[in-house]
Structures are given as C-alpha cells and as structure tokens.
Amino acid sequence: MATNTTLEEKKESAFESSLKSNDTEEQIDIWFYRPIGYQIALFCAKVGITPNPVTIVSIFFGVAAGILFYYQELWINVIGMLLLVFANSLDSADGQLARLTNNKSRLGRILDGAAGDFWFISIHIAICLRSQNEGWSALIWVPGVVAGLSHVVQSAMADYYRNVHLFFIKGTSGSELDNSRDLQKEYDQLSWSKNFGMKLVARTYLNYTNLQESFSPHLQKLLALVRKRFPNGLPQDLIRDFRAQNKPLMKYTNIVQFNTRVLFLFLWLFIDQAWIYFMFDIFILNPILIYMCVSQEKVSRHFYQQLTHPSENKYANI
C-alpha cells in the first residue's frame, strides 16, 4: 500500500513539474489539456522527440482546423474543432516536454508563440471567405483584420504578463521573460548573409518583445529596478507581496488567451454565425485587454514606489 502511494505521489510530482505554475494555469487546462499534453510529452520523451517538432506539428493541425471552418457544413466544422483541440494539446505538450526534459530554447519559445498566430490567421481568413460566400461584401475583411491584430496584441500581452508573474515568484529559471535590450544585442551580432534565417527570426521576436514592452512602460521601470537592485534573487517579502497583488490579474490573461475565445468560436460555428467571432474579439476581448494592461501598470507603479521612496520602502534593508 505504501509502495502504491509512493508511486502515485511520484507520478503527481512529475505531472506538477511539467506545469508552469498553478497561479498561471487555467482550470480547463489543468483538467483537460495538461493531462493530455503530459501523456504526449511522456511518449515524446520516451522515443526521443524534442519539443520543437511537436510545436511544428501543432501548427499544421491548427491551420488545417482553420481551413475546415471555411465550409458551412457543421460536421466538417466539428472535425475542425477536434483538430484545433488536438493542436492545442500538442501546444501544451511541447512546453511540458521542454520542462520535463529541461530542453528549453529561445527558438522553441518563438515557435510556440508563432504557432497560435498561424492557427488564427487561418481561422480569420476562412471566416472572411465563408462570410463572403454567405453574401457579405469584401468589407468583412475589415473586422477580420482588426480582430486579427487585436488577437496578436491580446495574446502577446497575456503571455508577457504570465511570464512577469513567473519571474517574480520563480525567478529567471521559472520564466521565459526576455527584454529588448538583450535581444537587440543578439540580433546585431547576426549577419544577414551568414545567418539569414536566424536573423529574420530574431528580428520578428525583437519586434514582438518591443510590442509587449511598449504596452507596459511602468512595468519596464519596475523590472529594470528589480534586476539592478536584486541581481542574486528577489527578497521573499517582495515575492509574497507581488504575488498577492498580481495573482488576481492572471484570470484576465486566461480569458484573452485560447480557451475562452475558442469556446465562443465553436458556439458561433454551431449556430452558423461565424462572423460574430470578430465582434467578440474586438468589442469584448479588447476591453478586457485594456483593463488587464491598466491593472498591471497600477501594480507596477505601486511596487516601483515601494522600492524608490525611502519612507515607504519596506524592502530597503533586505
């Protein structure tokens, strides 16, 4: 009995080690995507498949799903839904595999971020073409493009805020938080003639990081101060206080990410009104994005003030 209990505890511990953090995980991921991703990750680790090929395969499944949303036949759409769910399971698996095997890389992070963009580019194009077949004018591409750009910003900022949270509670080893200054140095060292592919990827990722930083000026000031003042690790009191104030914002990063938008996308497909997805992205998710950014900036200002005003700095002597 004790042996069985020990085995179960080891399995549970291995599964937990494949997760980023309970603070940043969404319930539907914990219940559904992470267990599936964990099994895929175990299989890949056993046969020697690394995370990046898993990510690349997820791109093909996600793009295929988007193509199937072009058709008005519901049964074809349902196949597309299943493919998209599987693509997201693979997307979950690549990160879990990287953490289980300690095989993390900058390229893997870039591919992981790009995967979702490829999926939704396919979905947005399919819905625009489908809507035109249903009688909409070419003007449907306007909300299609606006919603697409909105999705890019929403996903970028949600991913960034999650990694900021992980940085404060786990440090650099537990997060994938990059900054444009370091990325610019790496980019400048590459040559277009000798490293064309990697320089193109580096330029894309640098633009992505610049976008994230441009939406969070007060957070940038806080991160710069924290890195300078605590190069050997953050004080436990600061970790505790930041986590307490920032954790409630994590639910908004989940809302603007995959699960919520896809559940509503599936609903619009079931009632054959796929165009509503664009309105949902623009008029529902964008206000949530704005609230998320404003709230995060408020938290950042608070802790920056705590660290820079001697009369209020409770972390000064730590």
Tab-separated table of C-alpha atoms in Angstrom:
chain	number	residue	atom	x	y	z
A	1	MET	CA	0.000	0.000	0.000
A	2	ALA	CA	2.821	2.357	0.903
A	3	THR	CA	4.581	1.492	-2.361
A	4	ASN	CA	1.475	2.289	-4.400
A	5	THR	CA	1.076	5.566	-2.538
A	6	THR	CA	4.694	6.455	-3.241
A	7	LEU	CA	4.294	5.678	-6.948
A	8	GLU	CA	1.170	7.818	-7.147
A	9	GLU	CA	2.960	10.654	-5.375
A	10	LYS	CA	5.873	10.405	-7.822
A	11	LYS	CA	3.510	10.494	-10.802
A	12	GLU	CA	1.694	13.503	-9.375
A	13	SER	CA	5.003	15.237	-8.668
A	14	ALA	CA	6.217	14.579	-12.224
A	15	PHE	CA	2.962	15.974	-13.630
A	16	GLU	CA	3.229	19.097	-11.425
A	17	SER	CA	6.805	19.645	-12.580
A	18	SER	CA	5.532	19.794	-16.170
A	19	LEU	CA	3.313	22.789	-15.336
A	20	LYS	CA	4.380	26.427	-15.350
A	21	SER	CA	2.647	27.419	-12.131
A	22	ASN	CA	-0.744	26.920	-10.503
A	23	ASP	CA	-1.047	30.723	-10.419
A	24	THR	CA	-0.982	30.966	-14.220
A	25	GLU	CA	-2.746	27.749	-15.214
A	26	GLU	CA	-6.402	27.847	-16.250
A	27	GLN	CA	-8.772	25.239	-14.801
A	28	ILE	CA	-9.734	23.811	-18.172
A	29	ASP	CA	-6.022	23.341	-18.871
A	30	ILE	CA	-5.434	21.565	-15.547
A	31	TRP	CA	-8.433	19.295	-16.080
A	32	PHE	CA	-8.137	18.651	-19.803
A	33	TYR	CA	-5.221	19.957	-21.885
A	34	ARG	CA	-2.382	19.446	-19.398
A	35	PRO	CA	-3.173	15.765	-18.674
A	36	ILE	CA	-3.367	15.047	-22.432
A	37	GLY	CA	-0.242	17.113	-23.061
A	38	TYR	CA	1.562	15.277	-20.262
A	39	GLN	CA	0.896	11.893	-21.836
A	40	ILE	CA	2.058	13.169	-25.226
A	41	ALA	CA	5.160	14.647	-23.572
A	42	LEU	CA	5.967	11.330	-21.854
A	43	PHE	CA	5.651	9.490	-25.171
A	44	CYS	CA	7.850	12.030	-26.967
A	45	ALA	CA	10.482	11.859	-24.222
A	46	LYS	CA	10.468	8.072	-24.449
A	47	VAL	CA	11.032	7.964	-28.227
A	48	GLY	CA	13.426	10.917	-28.282
A	49	ILE	CA	11.223	13.587	-29.911
A	50	THR	CA	12.227	17.120	-28.878
A	51	PRO	CA	9.765	19.998	-28.185
A	52	ASN	CA	10.237	21.995	-31.408
A	53	PRO	CA	8.969	19.257	-33.787
A	54	VAL	CA	5.882	18.913	-31.572
A	55	THR	CA	5.241	22.653	-31.945
A	56	ILE	CA	5.681	22.488	-35.727
A	57	VAL	CA	3.220	19.582	-35.988
A	58	SER	CA	0.708	21.595	-33.914
A	59	ILE	CA	0.927	24.398	-36.500
A	60	PHE	CA	-0.183	22.034	-39.280
A	61	PHE	CA	-3.129	20.724	-37.250
A	62	GLY	CA	-4.200	24.242	-36.221
A	63	VAL	CA	-4.014	25.600	-39.774
A	64	ALA	CA	-5.940	22.572	-41.058
A	65	ALA	CA	-8.625	23.272	-38.452
A	66	GLY	CA	-8.953	26.844	-39.682
A	67	ILE	CA	-9.352	25.698	-43.276
A	68	LEU	CA	-12.244	23.422	-42.260
A	69	PHE	CA	-14.091	26.391	-40.747
A	70	TYR	CA	-14.478	27.774	-44.270
A	71	TYR	CA	-17.197	25.213	-45.015
A	72	GLN	CA	-20.777	25.703	-43.851
A	73	GLU	CA	-21.392	22.003	-43.236
A	74	LEU	CA	-21.461	21.590	-39.456
A	75	TRP	CA	-19.916	18.114	-39.498
A	76	ILE	CA	-16.860	19.498	-41.297
A	77	ASN	CA	-16.664	22.313	-38.736
A	78	VAL	CA	-16.797	19.754	-35.922
A	79	ILE	CA	-13.808	17.943	-37.417
A	80	GLY	CA	-12.060	21.323	-37.484
A	81	MET	CA	-12.937	21.856	-33.816
A	82	LEU	CA	-11.429	18.482	-32.893
A	83	LEU	CA	-8.282	19.279	-34.879
A	84	LEU	CA	-7.968	22.630	-33.102
A	85	VAL	CA	-8.374	20.969	-29.706
A	86	PHE	CA	-5.664	18.464	-30.660
A	87	ALA	CA	-3.408	21.273	-31.905
A	88	ASN	CA	-3.742	22.978	-28.530
A	89	SER	CA	-2.999	19.686	-26.763
A	90	LEU	CA	0.229	19.480	-28.763
A	91	ASP	CA	0.940	23.114	-27.899
A	92	SER	CA	0.553	22.187	-24.251
A	93	ALA	CA	2.727	19.108	-24.715
A	94	ASP	CA	5.695	20.955	-26.200
A	95	GLY	CA	6.068	23.172	-23.131
A	96	GLN	CA	5.567	20.270	-20.743
A	97	LEU	CA	8.120	18.225	-22.670
A	98	ALA	CA	10.609	21.110	-22.507
A	99	ARG	CA	10.194	21.369	-18.745
A	100	LEU	CA	10.341	17.597	-18.147
A	101	THR	CA	13.499	17.170	-20.229
A	102	ASN	CA	15.000	20.598	-19.428
A	103	ASN	CA	15.175	21.221	-23.172
A	104	LYS	CA	14.192	24.881	-23.338
A	105	SER	CA	15.379	27.190	-26.093
A	106	ARG	CA	14.783	30.668	-27.457
A	107	LEU	CA	13.752	29.146	-30.794
A	108	GLY	CA	11.230	26.955	-29.002
A	109	ARG	CA	9.669	29.969	-27.307
A	110	ILE	CA	9.453	31.815	-30.629
A	111	LEU	CA	7.884	28.828	-32.373
A	112	ASP	CA	5.425	28.348	-29.528
A	113	GLY	CA	4.266	31.957	-29.769
A	114	ALA	CA	4.043	31.818	-33.556
A	115	ALA	CA	2.005	28.601	-33.564
A	116	GLY	CA	-1.157	30.250	-32.235
A	117	ASP	CA	-0.780	33.142	-34.665
A	118	PHE	CA	-0.642	30.719	-37.601
A	119	TRP	CA	-3.758	28.925	-36.338
A	120	PHE	CA	-5.782	32.108	-36.040
A	121	ILE	CA	-4.560	33.617	-39.306
A	122	SER	CA	-6.007	30.511	-40.950
A	123	ILE	CA	-9.233	30.829	-38.944
A	124	HIS	CA	-9.714	34.527	-39.733
A	125	ILE	CA	-9.106	34.022	-43.462
A	126	ALA	CA	-11.514	31.080	-43.520
A	127	ILE	CA	-14.276	33.042	-41.748
A	128	CYS	CA	-13.857	36.024	-44.093
A	129	LEU	CA	-14.102	33.799	-47.191
A	130	ARG	CA	-17.004	31.868	-45.666
A	131	SER	CA	-18.843	35.115	-44.911
A	132	GLN	CA	-18.386	36.315	-48.499
A	133	ASN	CA	-19.863	33.052	-49.740
A	134	GLU	CA	-22.831	33.745	-47.466
A	135	GLY	CA	-23.423	37.137	-49.099
A	136	TRP	CA	-21.217	39.505	-47.143
A	137	SER	CA	-19.292	42.116	-49.099
A	138	ALA	CA	-15.494	42.346	-49.113
A	139	LEU	CA	-15.867	44.784	-46.194
A	140	ILE	CA	-15.968	41.728	-43.901
A	141	TRP	CA	-12.173	41.749	-44.207
A	142	VAL	CA	-12.066	44.993	-42.204
A	143	PRO	CA	-13.325	43.487	-38.920
A	144	GLY	CA	-11.455	40.295	-39.835
A	145	VAL	CA	-8.124	42.130	-39.971
A	146	VAL	CA	-8.921	44.338	-36.935
A	147	ALA	CA	-9.862	41.254	-34.916
A	148	GLY	CA	-6.693	39.522	-36.100
A	149	LEU	CA	-4.481	42.399	-34.998
A	150	SER	CA	-6.384	42.544	-31.719
A	151	HIS	CA	-5.713	38.857	-31.191
A	152	VAL	CA	-1.973	39.349	-31.721
A	153	VAL	CA	-1.815	42.089	-29.076
A	154	GLN	CA	-4.080	40.219	-26.653
A	155	SER	CA	-2.011	37.029	-26.856
A	156	ALA	CA	1.295	38.885	-26.686
A	157	MET	CA	0.357	40.815	-23.547
A	158	ALA	CA	-1.257	37.822	-21.824
A	159	ASP	CA	1.881	35.768	-22.451
A	160	TYR	CA	4.079	38.624	-21.240
A	161	TYR	CA	2.167	39.194	-18.012
A	162	ARG	CA	2.229	35.483	-17.235
A	163	ASN	CA	5.997	35.416	-17.616
A	164	VAL	CA	6.351	38.540	-15.489
A	165	HIS	CA	4.358	36.805	-12.754
A	166	LEU	CA	6.532	33.697	-13.059
A	167	PHE	CA	9.661	35.857	-12.935
A	168	PHE	CA	8.610	37.366	-9.620
A	169	ILE	CA	7.595	34.090	-7.984
A	170	LYS	CA	10.158	31.716	-9.556
A	171	GLY	CA	12.978	33.883	-10.907
A	172	THR	CA	14.670	33.537	-14.290
A	173	SER	CA	14.709	29.727	-14.134
A	174	GLY	CA	10.925	29.551	-13.915
A	175	SER	CA	10.015	32.140	-16.538
A	176	GLU	CA	10.728	32.922	-20.181
A	177	LEU	CA	10.915	36.679	-19.687
A	178	ASP	CA	13.080	38.429	-22.282
A	179	ASN	CA	13.900	42.095	-22.773
A	180	SER	CA	14.510	44.077	-25.946
A	181	ARG	CA	17.936	45.335	-24.869
A	182	ASP	CA	19.442	41.831	-24.695
A	183	LEU	CA	17.583	40.722	-27.804
A	184	GLN	CA	18.880	43.743	-29.739
A	185	LYS	CA	22.465	42.804	-28.859
A	186	GLU	CA	21.912	39.242	-30.051
A	187	TYR	CA	20.243	40.492	-33.231
A	188	ASP	CA	23.106	42.875	-34.021
A	189	GLN	CA	25.620	40.038	-33.750
A	190	LEU	CA	23.896	38.064	-36.524
A	191	SER	CA	24.671	38.633	-40.202
A	192	TRP	CA	22.053	38.698	-42.960
A	193	SER	CA	24.490	36.993	-45.321
A	194	LYS	CA	25.598	34.233	-42.931
A	195	ASN	CA	22.600	33.851	-40.609
A	196	PHE	CA	19.643	34.951	-42.746
A	197	GLY	CA	17.099	32.550	-41.225
A	198	MET	CA	18.070	33.138	-37.607
A	199	LYS	CA	18.349	36.909	-38.124
A	200	LEU	CA	14.845	37.005	-39.615
A	201	VAL	CA	13.512	35.024	-36.656
A	202	ALA	CA	15.436	37.257	-34.237
A	203	ARG	CA	14.014	40.395	-35.900
A	204	THR	CA	10.470	39.039	-35.607
A	205	TYR	CA	10.933	38.145	-31.958
A	206	LEU	CA	12.541	41.509	-31.213
A	207	ASN	CA	9.516	43.278	-32.736
A	208	TYR	CA	7.242	41.032	-30.646
A	209	THR	CA	9.112	41.924	-27.447
A	210	ASN	CA	9.135	45.638	-28.321
A	211	LEU	CA	5.351	45.433	-28.719
A	212	GLN	CA	4.986	43.897	-25.258
A	213	GLU	CA	7.238	46.485	-23.654
A	214	SER	CA	5.523	49.418	-25.387
A	215	PHE	CA	2.230	48.491	-23.713
A	216	SER	CA	3.816	48.317	-20.240
A	217	PRO	CA	6.039	51.373	-19.544
A	218	HIS	CA	5.674	51.330	-15.751
A	219	LEU	CA	6.314	47.608	-15.662
A	220	GLN	CA	9.546	48.186	-17.616
A	221	LYS	CA	10.731	50.663	-14.981
A	222	LEU	CA	9.949	48.169	-12.223
A	223	LEU	CA	11.723	45.286	-13.967
A	224	ALA	CA	14.818	47.395	-14.637
A	225	LEU	CA	14.957	48.459	-10.993
A	226	VAL	CA	14.414	44.950	-9.661
A	227	ARG	CA	17.087	43.429	-11.911
A	228	LYS	CA	19.578	46.100	-10.828
A	229	ARG	CA	18.805	46.011	-7.114
A	230	PHE	CA	18.372	42.257	-6.642
A	231	PRO	CA	20.767	40.520	-9.076
A	232	ASN	CA	21.029	37.452	-6.830
A	233	GLY	CA	17.338	36.866	-6.311
A	234	LEU	CA	14.289	38.702	-5.034
A	235	PRO	CA	13.509	39.111	-1.312
A	236	GLN	CA	10.861	36.709	-0.064
A	237	ASP	CA	8.698	39.570	1.200
A	238	LEU	CA	8.685	41.150	-2.257
A	239	ILE	CA	7.831	37.816	-3.877
A	240	ARG	CA	4.965	37.289	-1.426
A	241	ASP	CA	3.546	40.797	-1.796
A	242	PHE	CA	3.829	40.905	-5.585
A	243	ARG	CA	2.187	37.507	-5.906
A	244	ALA	CA	-0.700	38.569	-3.675
A	245	GLN	CA	-1.421	41.704	-5.716
A	246	ASN	CA	-0.710	40.306	-9.166
A	247	LYS	CA	-2.305	36.861	-8.984
A	248	PRO	CA	-5.895	38.180	-9.412
A	249	LEU	CA	-4.859	39.586	-12.816
A	250	MET	CA	-3.918	36.144	-14.120
A	251	LYS	CA	-7.562	35.275	-14.768
A	252	TYR	CA	-7.692	38.040	-17.374
A	253	THR	CA	-4.642	36.662	-19.162
A	254	ASN	CA	-6.522	33.367	-19.394
A	255	ILE	CA	-9.703	34.974	-20.730
A	256	VAL	CA	-7.960	36.629	-23.692
A	257	GLN	CA	-5.938	33.515	-24.491
A	258	PHE	CA	-7.073	30.293	-26.179
A	259	ASN	CA	-9.852	28.653	-24.180
A	260	THR	CA	-12.436	31.412	-23.857
A	261	ARG	CA	-12.147	32.632	-27.446
A	262	VAL	CA	-12.330	29.096	-28.830
A	263	LEU	CA	-15.401	28.141	-26.798
A	264	PHE	CA	-17.219	31.166	-28.233
A	265	LEU	CA	-15.830	30.486	-31.719
A	266	PHE	CA	-17.314	26.987	-31.558
A	267	LEU	CA	-20.646	28.452	-30.415
A	268	TRP	CA	-20.791	30.843	-33.400
A	269	LEU	CA	-19.943	27.969	-35.749
A	270	PHE	CA	-22.693	25.778	-34.283
A	271	ILE	CA	-25.292	28.492	-34.944
A	272	ASP	CA	-23.745	29.263	-38.371
A	273	GLN	CA	-22.884	32.863	-37.466
A	274	ALA	CA	-19.090	32.698	-37.612
A	275	TRP	CA	-18.731	36.456	-38.270
A	276	ILE	CA	-19.791	37.185	-34.661
A	277	TYR	CA	-16.376	35.897	-33.608
A	278	PHE	CA	-14.788	39.074	-34.990
A	279	MET	CA	-17.187	41.256	-32.986
A	280	PHE	CA	-16.465	39.224	-29.850
A	281	ASP	CA	-12.731	39.713	-30.318
A	282	ILE	CA	-12.996	43.448	-30.943
A	283	PHE	CA	-15.731	44.535	-28.530
A	284	ILE	CA	-15.426	42.010	-25.671
A	285	LEU	CA	-11.821	40.851	-25.514
A	286	ASN	CA	-10.248	44.228	-26.307
A	287	PRO	CA	-11.845	45.972	-23.294
A	288	ILE	CA	-10.584	43.081	-21.149
A	289	LEU	CA	-7.126	43.610	-22.655
A	290	ILE	CA	-7.256	47.314	-21.764
A	291	TYR	CA	-8.372	46.574	-18.210
A	292	MET	CA	-5.621	43.964	-17.878
A	293	CYS	CA	-2.919	46.403	-19.042
A	294	VAL	CA	-4.172	49.261	-16.847
A	295	SER	CA	-4.357	46.999	-13.792
A	296	GLN	CA	-0.873	45.592	-14.375
A	297	GLU	CA	0.533	49.104	-14.715
A	298	LYS	CA	-1.132	50.056	-11.422
A	299	VAL	CA	0.530	47.125	-9.662
A	300	SER	CA	3.881	48.040	-11.222
A	301	ARG	CA	3.617	51.683	-10.112
A	302	HIS	CA	2.826	50.543	-6.569
A	303	PHE	CA	5.915	48.352	-6.251
A	304	TYR	CA	8.160	50.850	-8.024
A	305	GLN	CA	7.092	53.444	-5.472
A	306	GLN	CA	7.721	50.977	-2.654
A	307	LEU	CA	11.262	50.391	-3.923
A	308	THR	CA	12.213	54.010	-4.674
A	309	HIS	CA	10.771	56.010	-1.768
A	310	PRO	CA	12.876	55.517	1.398
A	311	SER	CA	9.995	56.380	3.704
A	312	GLU	CA	7.817	53.689	2.107
A	313	ASN	CA	10.428	51.149	1.035
A	314	LYS	CA	9.770	48.099	3.220
A	315	TYR	CA	12.291	46.094	1.156
A	316	ALA	CA	15.203	48.568	1.526
A	317	ASN	CA	17.120	46.666	4.205
A	318	ILE	CA	16.576	43.168	2.887
